Amino acid sequence: MQKLWDQVDEYFARALSPDDDALTHALTASAAAGLPAIAVTPNQGKLLAMLVRVRGAKRILEIGTLGGYSTIWMARALPKDGKLVTIEISEKHADVARRNLERAKVADRVEIVVAPALDALADMKKQRAEPFEFVFIDADKANIDRYFRASLELSARGAVIVVDNVVREGAVVDAKSKDANVQGVRRLTEFLTITPRATGTAIQTVGTKGYDGFIIATVG
Ligand code: DHB
Ligand code: MG
C-alpha cells in the first residue's frame, strides 16, 4: 500500500499544501547536512498550521526542532506579535534550523533553545514562562510522556497539544513491547486516562511517512 499512500499524499500536497522555496530549501538543506528525513509531511505541516490558527495561538512550544520544517509551518500561522519556542538537543540540528528559519523570514518570531528537552522545560517552569496555547511534541519517543506532562504545566487552559509518532506501524498495541519508544507512548496514553487536566484522542495516519499517527489533546 505504501506506493498508493505516497501517490495520495502527493496528490493532496500538490493541491492543498504546496511547499514554497523556503520549505523546499529547509528539507534540501537538512538532507545535505545529514539530518534524518523524518520531518512532518507537507500535509501534516499544513494541519499543524491550521490547528494553530483555529486555536488562535500566540505562543507555541515545539519539542524537537530537527531542521525547522514544522517550525516554519507553525511560525507562519502565528500573528505578527506571536512567538514560538522550539527545543532541540543537537547543536548541529539547531544550526541548520536557524538558517532555514532565517531564509523563511520567521526567525524573529522563533527562539531555538539548544538543550535536552526535560532540562529546558524544567527551566521554563522555574522561570514562570508565559503559558503556551499550542504545543507540538516531536522529539525522542521514549520520553514522550514526560514531555507531555511538562508541556501541560507550561500550557494555558484550552491549549492544544499534538504529539507525533504515536502509532509506529501499529507497534503501540503491544503491551509487552521492549521498544522504549512504544512504552513511552503507552505511558502517555495511560496518563491521559487518569489526568483531569487534559483529554485527548488518537488519529492513525498513512502517507509518505508510512503508517503512524498523532495524539491530539486539549488542556482543561
Ligand atoms: C522518527 C521520528 C519522528 O519524529 C518521525 O516523525 C518519524 C520517525 C524516528 O526517530 O524514527
Ligand atoms: Mg515526528
Short mmCIF file of N, CA and C in Angstrom, two decimals, residues 45-60 70-80 82-84 106 109 134:
data_model
loop_
_atom_site.label_atom_id
_atom_site.label_comp_id
_atom_site.label_asym_id
_atom_site.label_seq_id
_atom_site.Cartn_x
_atom_site.Cartn_y
_atom_site.Cartn_z
N GLY A 45 2.26 19.39 7.98
CA GLY A 45 2.67 20.75 8.31
C GLY A 45 1.50 21.70 8.20
N LYS A 46 0.72 21.52 7.13
CA LYS A 46 -0.46 22.37 6.94
C LYS A 46 -1.48 22.14 8.04
N LEU A 47 -1.65 20.89 8.43
CA LEU A 47 -2.58 20.59 9.54
C LEU A 47 -2.14 21.33 10.81
N LEU A 48 -0.85 21.27 11.13
CA LEU A 48 -0.35 21.97 12.32
C LEU A 48 -0.64 23.47 12.22
N ALA A 49 -0.36 24.04 11.05
CA ALA A 49 -0.60 25.47 10.85
C ALA A 49 -2.08 25.81 11.03
N MET A 50 -2.93 24.95 10.50
CA MET A 50 -4.37 25.21 10.62
C MET A 50 -4.85 25.10 12.06
N LEU A 51 -4.30 24.13 12.81
CA LEU A 51 -4.68 23.99 14.22
C LEU A 51 -4.23 25.21 15.03
N VAL A 52 -3.04 25.72 14.70
CA VAL A 52 -2.55 26.94 15.37
C VAL A 52 -3.52 28.09 15.13
N ARG A 53 -3.99 28.20 13.88
CA ARG A 53 -4.92 29.29 13.52
C ARG A 53 -6.27 29.12 14.18
N VAL A 54 -6.79 27.89 14.12
CA VAL A 54 -8.11 27.62 14.72
C VAL A 54 -8.08 27.96 16.21
N ARG A 55 -6.96 27.59 16.85
CA ARG A 55 -6.82 27.85 18.28
C ARG A 55 -6.58 29.35 18.55
N GLY A 56 -6.12 30.07 17.54
CA GLY A 56 -5.76 31.47 17.74
C GLY A 56 -4.53 31.60 18.62
N ALA A 57 -3.62 30.64 18.52
CA ALA A 57 -2.46 30.61 19.42
C ALA A 57 -1.49 31.74 19.11
N LYS A 58 -1.01 32.37 20.19
CA LYS A 58 0.01 33.42 20.07
C LYS A 58 1.36 32.91 20.56
N ARG A 59 1.30 31.86 21.36
CA ARG A 59 2.56 31.26 21.87
C ARG A 59 2.55 29.76 21.61
N ILE A 60 3.58 29.32 20.90
CA ILE A 60 3.70 27.91 20.53
C ILE A 60 4.97 27.34 21.15
N SER A 70 8.70 21.81 10.38
CA SER A 70 7.41 22.02 11.06
C SER A 70 7.39 23.38 11.74
N THR A 71 8.55 23.81 12.21
CA THR A 71 8.66 25.12 12.87
C THR A 71 8.21 26.23 11.91
N ILE A 72 8.65 26.14 10.67
CA ILE A 72 8.28 27.16 9.67
C ILE A 72 6.77 27.15 9.45
N TRP A 73 6.20 25.96 9.27
CA TRP A 73 4.74 25.88 9.05
C TRP A 73 3.99 26.55 10.21
N MET A 74 4.38 26.22 11.45
CA MET A 74 3.65 26.75 12.61
C MET A 74 3.92 28.23 12.82
N ALA A 75 5.18 28.66 12.65
CA ALA A 75 5.53 30.07 12.87
C ALA A 75 4.77 30.96 11.90
N ARG A 76 4.58 30.48 10.68
CA ARG A 76 3.85 31.27 9.69
C ARG A 76 2.38 31.45 10.05
N ALA A 77 1.88 30.57 10.91
CA ALA A 77 0.47 30.65 11.31
C ALA A 77 0.27 31.58 12.50
N LEU A 78 1.38 32.08 13.04
CA LEU A 78 1.30 32.99 14.19
C LEU A 78 0.94 34.40 13.74
N PRO A 79 0.28 35.16 14.62
CA PRO A 79 0.14 36.60 14.34
C PRO A 79 1.51 37.27 14.46
N LYS A 80 1.60 38.50 13.99
CA LYS A 80 2.89 39.23 13.95
C LYS A 80 3.58 39.28 15.31
N GLY A 82 3.27 37.08 17.62
CA GLY A 82 3.33 35.73 18.20
C GLY A 82 4.75 35.26 18.42
N LYS A 83 4.88 34.16 19.16
CA LYS A 83 6.21 33.64 19.49
C LYS A 83 6.19 32.12 19.52
N LEU A 84 7.22 31.54 18.97
CA LEU A 84 7.38 30.07 19.00
C LEU A 84 8.71 29.74 19.66
N VAL A 106 11.05 33.84 9.38
CA VAL A 106 10.29 33.71 10.62
C VAL A 106 11.21 33.70 11.85
N ARG A 109 10.40 35.50 15.05
CA ARG A 109 9.30 35.00 15.89
C ARG A 109 9.67 33.72 16.63
N PHE A 134 -0.40 26.36 22.19
CA PHE A 134 -0.26 25.24 21.24
C PHE A 134 1.10 24.59 21.47
#
